[in-house]
Coordinates of C-alpha atoms and ligand atoms in Angstrom, one line a residue:
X1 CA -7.1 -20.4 -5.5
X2 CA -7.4 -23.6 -3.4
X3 CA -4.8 -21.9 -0.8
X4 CA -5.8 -18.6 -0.6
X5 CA -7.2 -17.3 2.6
X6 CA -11.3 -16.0 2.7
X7 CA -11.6 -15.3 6.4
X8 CA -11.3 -12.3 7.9
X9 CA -7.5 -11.4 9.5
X10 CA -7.9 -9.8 12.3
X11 CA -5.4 -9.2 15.2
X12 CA -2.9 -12.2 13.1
X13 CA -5.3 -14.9 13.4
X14 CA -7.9 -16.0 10.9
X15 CA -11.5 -15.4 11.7
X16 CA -14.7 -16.3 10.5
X17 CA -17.8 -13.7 10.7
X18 CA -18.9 -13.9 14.2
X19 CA -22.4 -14.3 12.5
X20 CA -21.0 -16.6 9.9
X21 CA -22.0 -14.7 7.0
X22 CA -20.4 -14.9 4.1
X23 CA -20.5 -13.4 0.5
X24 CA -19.9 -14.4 -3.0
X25 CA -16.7 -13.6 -5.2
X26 CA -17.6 -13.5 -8.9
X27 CA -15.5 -14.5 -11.9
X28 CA -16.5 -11.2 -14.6
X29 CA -15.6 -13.1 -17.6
X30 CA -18.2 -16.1 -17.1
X31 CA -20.7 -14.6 -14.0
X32 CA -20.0 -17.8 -12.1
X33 CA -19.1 -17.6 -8.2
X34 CA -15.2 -18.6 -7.8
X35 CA -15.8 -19.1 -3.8
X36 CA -17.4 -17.0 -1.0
X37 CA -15.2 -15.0 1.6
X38 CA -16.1 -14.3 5.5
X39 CA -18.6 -11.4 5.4
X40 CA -17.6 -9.2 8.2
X41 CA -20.4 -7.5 10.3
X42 CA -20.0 -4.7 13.1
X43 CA -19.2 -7.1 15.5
X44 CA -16.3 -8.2 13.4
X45 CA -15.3 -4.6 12.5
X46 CA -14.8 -3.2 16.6
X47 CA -12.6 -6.7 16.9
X48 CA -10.4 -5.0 14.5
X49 CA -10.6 -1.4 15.6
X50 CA -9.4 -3.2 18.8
X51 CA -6.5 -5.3 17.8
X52 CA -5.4 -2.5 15.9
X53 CA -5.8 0.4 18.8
X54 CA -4.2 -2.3 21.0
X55 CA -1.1 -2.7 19.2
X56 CA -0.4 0.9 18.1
X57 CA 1.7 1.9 20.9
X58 CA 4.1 -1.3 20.4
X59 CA 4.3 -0.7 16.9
X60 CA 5.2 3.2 16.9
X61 CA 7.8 2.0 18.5
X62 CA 9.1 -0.5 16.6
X63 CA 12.5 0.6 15.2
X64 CA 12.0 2.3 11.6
X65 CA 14.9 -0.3 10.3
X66 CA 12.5 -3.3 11.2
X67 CA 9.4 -1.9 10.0
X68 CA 11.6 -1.7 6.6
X69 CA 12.7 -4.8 6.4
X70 CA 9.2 -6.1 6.9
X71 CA 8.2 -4.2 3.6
X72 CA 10.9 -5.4 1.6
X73 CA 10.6 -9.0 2.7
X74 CA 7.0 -8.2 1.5
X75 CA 7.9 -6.7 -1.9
X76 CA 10.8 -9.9 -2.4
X77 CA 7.8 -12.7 -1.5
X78 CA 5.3 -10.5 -3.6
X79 CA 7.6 -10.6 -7.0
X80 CA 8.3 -14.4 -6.3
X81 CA 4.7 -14.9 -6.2
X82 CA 3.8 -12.6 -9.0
X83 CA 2.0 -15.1 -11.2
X84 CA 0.1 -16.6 -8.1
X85 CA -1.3 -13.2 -7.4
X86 CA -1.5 -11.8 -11.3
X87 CA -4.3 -15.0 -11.9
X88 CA -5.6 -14.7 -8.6
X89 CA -6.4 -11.0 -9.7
X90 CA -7.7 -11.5 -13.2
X91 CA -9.7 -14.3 -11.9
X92 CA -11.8 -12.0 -9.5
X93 CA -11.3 -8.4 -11.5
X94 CA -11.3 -9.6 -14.9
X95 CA -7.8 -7.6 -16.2
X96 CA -5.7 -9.4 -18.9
X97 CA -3.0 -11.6 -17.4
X98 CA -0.5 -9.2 -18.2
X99 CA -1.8 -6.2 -16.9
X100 CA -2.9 -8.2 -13.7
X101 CA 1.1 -9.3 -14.1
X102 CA 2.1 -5.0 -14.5
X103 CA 0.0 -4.2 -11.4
X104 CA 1.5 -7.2 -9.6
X105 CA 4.9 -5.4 -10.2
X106 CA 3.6 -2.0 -9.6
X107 CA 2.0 -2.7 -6.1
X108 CA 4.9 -4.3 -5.4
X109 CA 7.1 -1.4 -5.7
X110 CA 5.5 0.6 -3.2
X111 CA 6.6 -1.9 -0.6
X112 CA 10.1 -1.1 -2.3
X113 CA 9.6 2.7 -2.1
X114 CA 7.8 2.8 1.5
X115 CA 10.7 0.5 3.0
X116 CA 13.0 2.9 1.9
X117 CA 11.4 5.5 3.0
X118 CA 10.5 4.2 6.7
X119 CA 14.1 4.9 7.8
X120 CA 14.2 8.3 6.2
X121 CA 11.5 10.0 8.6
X122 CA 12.7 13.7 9.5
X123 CA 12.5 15.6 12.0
X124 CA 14.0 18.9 13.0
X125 CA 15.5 21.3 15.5
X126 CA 16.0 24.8 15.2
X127 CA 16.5 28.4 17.5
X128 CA 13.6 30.3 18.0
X129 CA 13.4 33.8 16.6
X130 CA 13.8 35.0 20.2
X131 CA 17.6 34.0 19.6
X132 CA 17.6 32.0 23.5
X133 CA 14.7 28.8 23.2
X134 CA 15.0 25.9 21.2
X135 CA 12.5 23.5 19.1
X136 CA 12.8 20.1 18.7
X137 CA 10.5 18.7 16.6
X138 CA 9.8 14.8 15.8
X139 CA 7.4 12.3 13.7
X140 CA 4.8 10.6 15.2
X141 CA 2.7 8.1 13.1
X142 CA -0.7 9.5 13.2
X143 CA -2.3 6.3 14.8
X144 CA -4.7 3.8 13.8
X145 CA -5.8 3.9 10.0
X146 CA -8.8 2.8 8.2
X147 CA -7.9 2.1 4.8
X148 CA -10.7 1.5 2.2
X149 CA -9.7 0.3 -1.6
X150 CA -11.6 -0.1 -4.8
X151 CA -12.0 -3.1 -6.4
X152 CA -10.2 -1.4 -10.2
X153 CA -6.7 -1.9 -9.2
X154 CA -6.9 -4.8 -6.4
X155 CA -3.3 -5.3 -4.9
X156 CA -1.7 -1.4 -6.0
X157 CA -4.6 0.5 -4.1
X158 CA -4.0 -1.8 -1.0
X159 CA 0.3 -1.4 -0.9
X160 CA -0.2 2.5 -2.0
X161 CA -1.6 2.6 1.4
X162 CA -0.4 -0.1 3.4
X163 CA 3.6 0.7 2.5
X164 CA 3.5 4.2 4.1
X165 CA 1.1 3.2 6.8
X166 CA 3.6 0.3 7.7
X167 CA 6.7 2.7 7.4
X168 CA 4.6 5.4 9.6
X169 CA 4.6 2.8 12.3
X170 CA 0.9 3.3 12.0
X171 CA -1.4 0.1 12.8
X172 CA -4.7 -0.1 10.3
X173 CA -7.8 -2.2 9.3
X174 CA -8.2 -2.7 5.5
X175 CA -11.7 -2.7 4.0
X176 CA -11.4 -4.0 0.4
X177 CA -14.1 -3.9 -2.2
X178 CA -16.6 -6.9 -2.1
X179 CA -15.9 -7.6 -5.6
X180 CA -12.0 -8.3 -4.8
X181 CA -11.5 -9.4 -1.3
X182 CA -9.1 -12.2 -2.9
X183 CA -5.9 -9.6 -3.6
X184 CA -5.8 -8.3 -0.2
X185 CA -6.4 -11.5 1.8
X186 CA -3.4 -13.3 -0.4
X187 CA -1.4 -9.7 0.5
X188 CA -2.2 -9.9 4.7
X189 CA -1.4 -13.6 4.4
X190 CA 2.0 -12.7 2.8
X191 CA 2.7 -9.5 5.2
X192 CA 1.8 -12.2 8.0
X193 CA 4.4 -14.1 6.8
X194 CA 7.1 -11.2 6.0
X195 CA 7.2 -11.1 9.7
X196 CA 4.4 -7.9 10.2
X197 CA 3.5 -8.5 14.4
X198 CA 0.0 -9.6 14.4
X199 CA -2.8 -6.5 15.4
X200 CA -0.6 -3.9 12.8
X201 CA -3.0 -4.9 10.0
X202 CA -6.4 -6.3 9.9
X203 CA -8.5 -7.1 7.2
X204 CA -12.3 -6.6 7.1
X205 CA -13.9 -8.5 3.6
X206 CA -17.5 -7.2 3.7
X207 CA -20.6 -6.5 1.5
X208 CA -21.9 -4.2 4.5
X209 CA -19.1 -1.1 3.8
X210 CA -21.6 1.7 5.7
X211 CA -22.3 -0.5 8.8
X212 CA -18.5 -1.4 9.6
X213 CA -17.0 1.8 8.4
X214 CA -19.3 4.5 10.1
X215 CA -19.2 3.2 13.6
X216 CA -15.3 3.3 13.2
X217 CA -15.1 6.6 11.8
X218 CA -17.2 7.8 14.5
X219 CA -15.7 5.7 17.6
X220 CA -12.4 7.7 18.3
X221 CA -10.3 4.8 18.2
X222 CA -9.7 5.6 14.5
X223 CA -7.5 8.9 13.7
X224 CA -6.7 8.7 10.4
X225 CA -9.1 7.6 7.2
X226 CA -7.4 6.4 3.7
X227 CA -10.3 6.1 1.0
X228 CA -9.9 5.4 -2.9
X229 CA -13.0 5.4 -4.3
X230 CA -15.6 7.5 -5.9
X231 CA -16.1 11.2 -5.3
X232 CA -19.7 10.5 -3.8
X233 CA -18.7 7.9 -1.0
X234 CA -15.6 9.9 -0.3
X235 CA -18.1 13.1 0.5
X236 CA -19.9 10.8 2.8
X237 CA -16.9 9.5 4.5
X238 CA -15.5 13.2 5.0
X239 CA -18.7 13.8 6.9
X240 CA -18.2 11.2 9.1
X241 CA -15.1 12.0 9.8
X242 CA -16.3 15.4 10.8
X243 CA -17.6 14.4 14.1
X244 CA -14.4 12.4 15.7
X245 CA -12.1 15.0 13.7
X246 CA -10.4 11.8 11.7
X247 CA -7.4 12.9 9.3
X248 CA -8.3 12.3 6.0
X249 CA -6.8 11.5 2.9
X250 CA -8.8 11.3 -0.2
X251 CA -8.3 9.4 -3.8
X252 CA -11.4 9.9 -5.8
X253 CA -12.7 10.0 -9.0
X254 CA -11.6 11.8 -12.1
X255 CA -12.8 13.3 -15.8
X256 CA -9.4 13.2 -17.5
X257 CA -9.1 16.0 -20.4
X258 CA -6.9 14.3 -23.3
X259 CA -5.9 17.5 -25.9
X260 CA -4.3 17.0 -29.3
X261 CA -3.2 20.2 -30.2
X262 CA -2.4 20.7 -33.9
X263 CA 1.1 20.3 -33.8
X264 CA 1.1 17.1 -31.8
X265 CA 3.1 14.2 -33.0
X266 CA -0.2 12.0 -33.6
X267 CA 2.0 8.6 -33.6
X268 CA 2.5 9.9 -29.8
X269 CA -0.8 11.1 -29.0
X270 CA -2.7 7.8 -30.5
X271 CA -0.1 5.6 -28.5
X272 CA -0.9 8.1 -25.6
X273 CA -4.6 7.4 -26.4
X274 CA -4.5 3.6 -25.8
X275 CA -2.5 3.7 -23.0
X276 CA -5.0 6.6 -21.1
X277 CA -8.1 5.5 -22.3
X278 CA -7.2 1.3 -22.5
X279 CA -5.3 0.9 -19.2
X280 CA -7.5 -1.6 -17.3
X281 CA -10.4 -1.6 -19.9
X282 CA -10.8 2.7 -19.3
X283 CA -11.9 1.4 -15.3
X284 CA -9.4 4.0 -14.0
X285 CA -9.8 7.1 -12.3
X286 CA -6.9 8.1 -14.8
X287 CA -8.5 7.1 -17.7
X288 CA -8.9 9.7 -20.2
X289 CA -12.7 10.7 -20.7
X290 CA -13.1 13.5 -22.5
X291 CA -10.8 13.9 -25.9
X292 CA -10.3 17.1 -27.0
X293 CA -8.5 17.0 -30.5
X294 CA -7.8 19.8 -32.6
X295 CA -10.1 20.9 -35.7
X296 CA -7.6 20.2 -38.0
X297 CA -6.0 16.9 -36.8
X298 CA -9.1 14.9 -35.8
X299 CA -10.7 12.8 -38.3
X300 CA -6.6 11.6 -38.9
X301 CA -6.7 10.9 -35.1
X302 CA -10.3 9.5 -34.7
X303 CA -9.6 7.0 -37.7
X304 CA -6.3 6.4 -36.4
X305 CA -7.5 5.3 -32.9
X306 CA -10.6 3.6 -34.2
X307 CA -8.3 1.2 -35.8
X308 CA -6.3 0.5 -32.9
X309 CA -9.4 0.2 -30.6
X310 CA -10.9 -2.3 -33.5
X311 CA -7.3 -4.7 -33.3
X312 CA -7.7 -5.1 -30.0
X313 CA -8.8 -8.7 -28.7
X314 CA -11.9 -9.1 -26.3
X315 CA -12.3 -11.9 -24.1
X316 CA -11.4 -13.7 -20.7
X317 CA -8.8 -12.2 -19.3
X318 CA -6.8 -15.5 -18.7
X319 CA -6.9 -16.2 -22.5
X320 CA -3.8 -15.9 -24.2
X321 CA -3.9 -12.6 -27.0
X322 CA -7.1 -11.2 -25.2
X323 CA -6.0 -7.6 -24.7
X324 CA -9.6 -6.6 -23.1
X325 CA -11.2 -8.3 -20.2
X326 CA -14.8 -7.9 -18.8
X327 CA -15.9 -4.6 -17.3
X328 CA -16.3 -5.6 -13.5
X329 CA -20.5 -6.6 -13.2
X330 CA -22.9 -5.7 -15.4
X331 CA -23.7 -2.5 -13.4
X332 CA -20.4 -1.3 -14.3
X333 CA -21.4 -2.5 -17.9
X334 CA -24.9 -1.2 -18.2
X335 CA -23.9 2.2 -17.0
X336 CA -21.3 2.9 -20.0
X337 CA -24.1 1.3 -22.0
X338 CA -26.6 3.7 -21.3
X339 CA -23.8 6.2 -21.7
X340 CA -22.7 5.5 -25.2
X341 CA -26.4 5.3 -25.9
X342 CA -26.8 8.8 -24.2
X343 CA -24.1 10.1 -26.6
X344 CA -25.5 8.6 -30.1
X345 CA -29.2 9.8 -29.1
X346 CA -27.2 13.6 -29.0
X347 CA -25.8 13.0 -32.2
X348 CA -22.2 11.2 -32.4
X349 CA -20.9 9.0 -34.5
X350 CA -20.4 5.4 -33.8
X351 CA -16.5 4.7 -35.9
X352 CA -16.2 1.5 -34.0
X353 CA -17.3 -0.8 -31.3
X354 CA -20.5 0.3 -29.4
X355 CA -22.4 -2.9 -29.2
X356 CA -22.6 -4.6 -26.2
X357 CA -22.2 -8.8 -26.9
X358 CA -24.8 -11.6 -26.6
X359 CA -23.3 -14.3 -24.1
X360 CA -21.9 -14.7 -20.5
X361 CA -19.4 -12.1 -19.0
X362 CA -19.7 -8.5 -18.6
X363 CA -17.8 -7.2 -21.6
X364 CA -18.1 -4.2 -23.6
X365 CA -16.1 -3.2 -26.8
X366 CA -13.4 -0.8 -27.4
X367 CA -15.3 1.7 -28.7
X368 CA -14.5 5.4 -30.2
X369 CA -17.1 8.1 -30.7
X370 CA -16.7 11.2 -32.3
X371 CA -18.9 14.5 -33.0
X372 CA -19.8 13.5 -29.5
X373 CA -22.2 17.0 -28.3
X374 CA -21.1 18.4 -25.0
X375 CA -24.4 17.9 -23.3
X376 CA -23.9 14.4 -23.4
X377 CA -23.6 12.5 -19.9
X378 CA -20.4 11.2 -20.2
X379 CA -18.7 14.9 -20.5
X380 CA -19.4 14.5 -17.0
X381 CA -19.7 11.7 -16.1
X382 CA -16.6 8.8 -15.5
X383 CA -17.2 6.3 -18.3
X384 CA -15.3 4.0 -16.4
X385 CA -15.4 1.5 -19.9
X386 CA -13.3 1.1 -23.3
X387 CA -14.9 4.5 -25.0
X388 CA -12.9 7.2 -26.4
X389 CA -15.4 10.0 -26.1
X390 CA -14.0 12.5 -29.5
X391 CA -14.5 16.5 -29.5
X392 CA -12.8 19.0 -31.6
X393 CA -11.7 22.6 -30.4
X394 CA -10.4 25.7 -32.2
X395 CA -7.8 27.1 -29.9
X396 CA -6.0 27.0 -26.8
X397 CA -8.0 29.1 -24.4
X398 CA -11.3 27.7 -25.6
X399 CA -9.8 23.9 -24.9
X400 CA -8.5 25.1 -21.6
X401 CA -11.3 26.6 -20.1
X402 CA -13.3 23.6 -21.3
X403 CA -10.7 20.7 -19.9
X404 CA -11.1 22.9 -16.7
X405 CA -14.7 23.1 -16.9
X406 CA -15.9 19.9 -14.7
X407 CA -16.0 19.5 -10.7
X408 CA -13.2 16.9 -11.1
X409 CA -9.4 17.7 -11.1
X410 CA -7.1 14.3 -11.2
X411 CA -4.9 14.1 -14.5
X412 CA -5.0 15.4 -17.8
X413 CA -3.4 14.6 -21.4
X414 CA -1.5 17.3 -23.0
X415 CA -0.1 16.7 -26.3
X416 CA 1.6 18.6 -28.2
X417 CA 5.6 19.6 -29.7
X418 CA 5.9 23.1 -28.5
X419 CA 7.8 23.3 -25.1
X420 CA 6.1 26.6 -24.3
X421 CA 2.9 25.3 -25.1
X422 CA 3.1 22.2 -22.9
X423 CA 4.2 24.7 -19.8
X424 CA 1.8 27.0 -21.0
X425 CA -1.2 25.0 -20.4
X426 CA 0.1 22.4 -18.2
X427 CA 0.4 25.1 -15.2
X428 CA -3.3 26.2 -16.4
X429 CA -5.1 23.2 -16.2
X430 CA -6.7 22.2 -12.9
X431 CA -5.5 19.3 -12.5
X432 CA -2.8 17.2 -9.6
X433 CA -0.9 15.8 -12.5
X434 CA -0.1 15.9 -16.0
X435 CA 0.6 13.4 -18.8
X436 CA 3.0 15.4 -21.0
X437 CA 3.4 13.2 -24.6
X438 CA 2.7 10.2 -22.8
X439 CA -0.6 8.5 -21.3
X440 CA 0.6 7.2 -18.1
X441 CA 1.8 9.0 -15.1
X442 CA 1.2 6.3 -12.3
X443 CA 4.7 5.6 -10.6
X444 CA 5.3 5.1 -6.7
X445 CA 8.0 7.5 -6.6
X446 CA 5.9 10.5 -7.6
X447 CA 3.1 12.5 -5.5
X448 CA -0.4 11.0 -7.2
X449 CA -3.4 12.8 -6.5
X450 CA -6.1 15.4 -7.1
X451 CA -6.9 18.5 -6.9
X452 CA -11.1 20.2 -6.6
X453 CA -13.6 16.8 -5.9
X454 CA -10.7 14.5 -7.1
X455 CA -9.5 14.5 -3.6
X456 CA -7.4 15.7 -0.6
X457 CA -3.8 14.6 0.0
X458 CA -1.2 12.4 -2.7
X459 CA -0.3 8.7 -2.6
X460 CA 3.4 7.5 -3.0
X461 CA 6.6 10.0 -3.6
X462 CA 8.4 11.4 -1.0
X463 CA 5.3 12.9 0.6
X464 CA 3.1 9.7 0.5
X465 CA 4.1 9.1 3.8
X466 CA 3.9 12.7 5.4
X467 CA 0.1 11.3 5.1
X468 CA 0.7 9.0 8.5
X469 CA 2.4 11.2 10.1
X470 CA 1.9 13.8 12.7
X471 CA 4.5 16.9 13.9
X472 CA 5.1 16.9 17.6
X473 CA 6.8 20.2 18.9
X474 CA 8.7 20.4 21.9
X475 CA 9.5 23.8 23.4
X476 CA 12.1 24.0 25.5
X477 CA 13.3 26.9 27.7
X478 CA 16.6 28.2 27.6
X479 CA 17.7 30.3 30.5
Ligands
NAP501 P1 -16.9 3.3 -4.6 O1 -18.2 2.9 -4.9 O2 -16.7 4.7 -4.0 O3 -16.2 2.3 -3.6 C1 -14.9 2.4 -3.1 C2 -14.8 1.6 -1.8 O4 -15.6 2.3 -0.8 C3 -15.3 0.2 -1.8 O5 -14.6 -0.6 -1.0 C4 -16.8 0.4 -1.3 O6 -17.3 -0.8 -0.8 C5 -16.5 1.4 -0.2 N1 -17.7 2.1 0.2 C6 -18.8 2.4 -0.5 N2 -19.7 3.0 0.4 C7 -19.1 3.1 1.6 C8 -19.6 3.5 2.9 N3 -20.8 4.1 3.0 N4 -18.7 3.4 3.9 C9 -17.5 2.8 3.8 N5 -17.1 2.3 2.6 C10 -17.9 2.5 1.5 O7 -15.9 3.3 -5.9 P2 -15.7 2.0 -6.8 O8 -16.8 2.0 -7.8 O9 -15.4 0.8 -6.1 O10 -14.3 2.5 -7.5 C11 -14.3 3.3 -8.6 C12 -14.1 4.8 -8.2 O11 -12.8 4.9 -7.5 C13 -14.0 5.7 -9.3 O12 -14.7 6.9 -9.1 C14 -12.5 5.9 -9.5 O13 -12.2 7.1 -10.1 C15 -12.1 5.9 -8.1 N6 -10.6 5.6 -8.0 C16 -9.8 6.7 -7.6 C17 -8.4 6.4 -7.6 C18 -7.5 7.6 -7.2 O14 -6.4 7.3 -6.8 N7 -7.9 8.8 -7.3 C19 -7.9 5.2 -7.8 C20 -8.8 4.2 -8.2 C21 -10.1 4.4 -8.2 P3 -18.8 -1.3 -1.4 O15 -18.5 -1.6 -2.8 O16 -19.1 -2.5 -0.6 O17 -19.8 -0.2 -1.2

């Protein structure tokens, strides 16, 4: 902690507010302030825009070999400062050490991936139909980014953006989540010293997201926007957009359908459950919300999970055994409050957890519900919390129509044994990705992202970085 940066980073140096304001970071396992970081205002935000608009030109043309070597200098200094930045994360988050420790390794590897992928940019050449003029065509990065993270996954939502923004040869400012500045200051301190040319990225900590965003979305010096984040901000940020015609990409919130179909292998499908629903204490826009479980299979899989969701270990994340951190503030904990609350006034069972604890910390208890009523909020709602939300469903087009029934589109859970099957309703569920017998699909070498309000564009893969980059056609005349 005592050498991690909490100014702002703009144009390589570090910067206090130019109003000196600063904000709190809170530990979500005790509710006491673990330091305050520079509090970046308007003034602070154009300074950025500027350092970053400045050194675009410079950096786009940066050979694509340097801008790779950068990133894996990054990813090596990242690994060898894995435990640094796994408690730096769980102090300000709350995660258990060793999922702070998997996300550690996880952001990470998109440095990996996008370093590769920098010296792979294509472009093409070809002979018009007219059989006589040509077509060159090349990459350009699309030009300064604004990148905008959550606080659920600290480091991982900055590199999944950062790593193809870098390889682009694009030059950004970052605007992490108030609750987690920590992450992205320690990750521009160690791009800084991986050799990244001062002005490519610049980091804006702030508790005042609308008032240094908007005037960069509308200024013109921005062209592209990057936002993870909910489905309502990510509307309003669209609109903005709108009137300087930014490029967008879009990462937003889900409403994960989990189906057990009868012939599912239920050791699977409850292994799939923890992982989907427990990943980061359910505060993931992957995390399953609505279980749909087959008539005949799910009392067996309701007691089955309950069990597992009762073994697990609550407490501060830096405590050895805990398996379940603190939910991120107590808004984040009074809204799945009021949701499991919601759900037992319309009738479902309680089979364990459900009781929020006396004490300090924001934590909630794995909990599983089942005879939950559809009408209840959290069918459409992100729980963002440890509840497994438990329907049952007669038959495949009934489960179908109702996993597709929700504005949201991000993942869904398909469990079953029957090959068809899984093809059968994984290419009818409206969804950008599918967890087939398994309850994580995260990985940085495949396309992640939505389809309806879950968002525009995918993250990592081979097209994460098409995402920074523009076409540029050149005609040329043959006589
Ligand atoms: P959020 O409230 O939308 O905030 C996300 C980021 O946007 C934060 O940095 C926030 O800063 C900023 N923001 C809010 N209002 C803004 C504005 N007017 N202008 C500019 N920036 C603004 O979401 P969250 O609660 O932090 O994160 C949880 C959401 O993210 C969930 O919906 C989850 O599903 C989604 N998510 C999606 C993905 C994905 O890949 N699809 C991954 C992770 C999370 P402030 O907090 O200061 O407002």
């Amino acid at each position: 902690m005592t050498d991690t940066p909490t100014q702002l980073f703009i144009g390589g140096a570090w910067l206090d507010a130019a109003d000196g304001a600063t904000m709190p970071v809170d530990d979500p396992a005790t509710g006491e302030i673990l330091c305050h970081v520079a509090d970046a205002g308007p003034r602070d935000a154009r300074l950025a825009e500027a350092a970053a608009v400045q050194m675009q030109e410079e950096w786009a043309l940066t050979a694509p070999r340097a801008r790779s070597e950068i990133l894996r200098r990054a990813y090596e200094i990242i690994l060898e400062r894995a435990d640094e930045l796994a408690h730096l994360m769980t102090a300000e988050m709350g995660k258990p050490l060793a999922e702070a420790r998997g996300e550690v390794a996880y952001a990470a590897e998109f440095f990996r991936w996008f370093s590769e992928e920098a010296v792979r940019i294509d472009g093409g050449a070809g002979i018009l139909p007219d059989g006589r003029n040509r077509m060159l065509l090349s990459r350009r990065p699309v030009g300064p980014c604004l990148l905008i993270t959550p606080w659920n996954f600290p480091l991982a939502m900055g590199t999944r953006k950062i790593g193809p923004a870098i390889a682009a040869g694009c030059t950004m400012v970052l605007k992490p989540a108030p609750q987690t500045p920590l992450s992205s200051l320690a990750l521009a301190a160690i791009l800084q010293e991986a050799g990244l040319p001062d002005g490519v990225l610049n980091v804006v900590t702030t508790s005042r997201a609308g008032q240094v965003c908007e005037p960069l979305l509308r200024g013109g010096g921005i062209r592209k926007l990057s936002f993870t984040g909910s489905t309502a901000v990510g509307r309003l940020l669209l609109a903005q957009s709108a009137e300087a015609v930014v490029r967008t990409s879009m990462e937003l919130g889900g409403n994960a359908p989990f189906i057990v179909f009868e012939d599912a292998d239920l050791d699977k499908a409850v292994d799939g459950a923890m992982l989907a629903k427990m990943r980061n204490m359910g505060e993931a826009c992957t995390a399953a919300n609505r279980f749909f479980v087959h008539h005949s299979v799910a009392e067996e899989f309701g007691r089955r999970l309950a069990e597992r969701m009762g073994a697990l270990v609550v407490g501060p994340g830096t405590r050895d055994g805990v398996d379940v951190g603190p939910l991120i503030d107590r808004t984040g904990r009074g809204k799945v409050e009021a949701l499991v609350t919601d759900a037992v006034e319309r009738g479902a069972r309680v089979l364990v957890g459900g009781r929020t604890p006396e004490g300090p910390g924001c934590f909630y208890p794995p909990t599983v519900l089942t005879d939950v009523s559809p009408e209840s909020r959290l069918m459409d709602t992100e729980i963002f919390g440890p509840v497994a939300a438990i329907l049952t469903f007669d038959d495949e087009d009934e489960v179908i129509r109702r996993a597709n029934d929700t504005p949201w589109g991000l993942v869904g859970y398909v469990f079953t044994e029957g090959l068809d099957r899984a093809l059968r309703v994984s290419e009818r569920i409206e969804v950008g990705m599918v967890g087939l017998n398994t309850g994580l699909v995260s990985n940085p070498a495949a396309p992640f992202g939505g389809v309806k309000q879950s968002g525009l564009g995918r993250e990592g893969g081979r097209v994460g970085i098409d995402e920074f980059l523009e076409y540029q056609y050149l005609a040329i005349p043959m006589r």
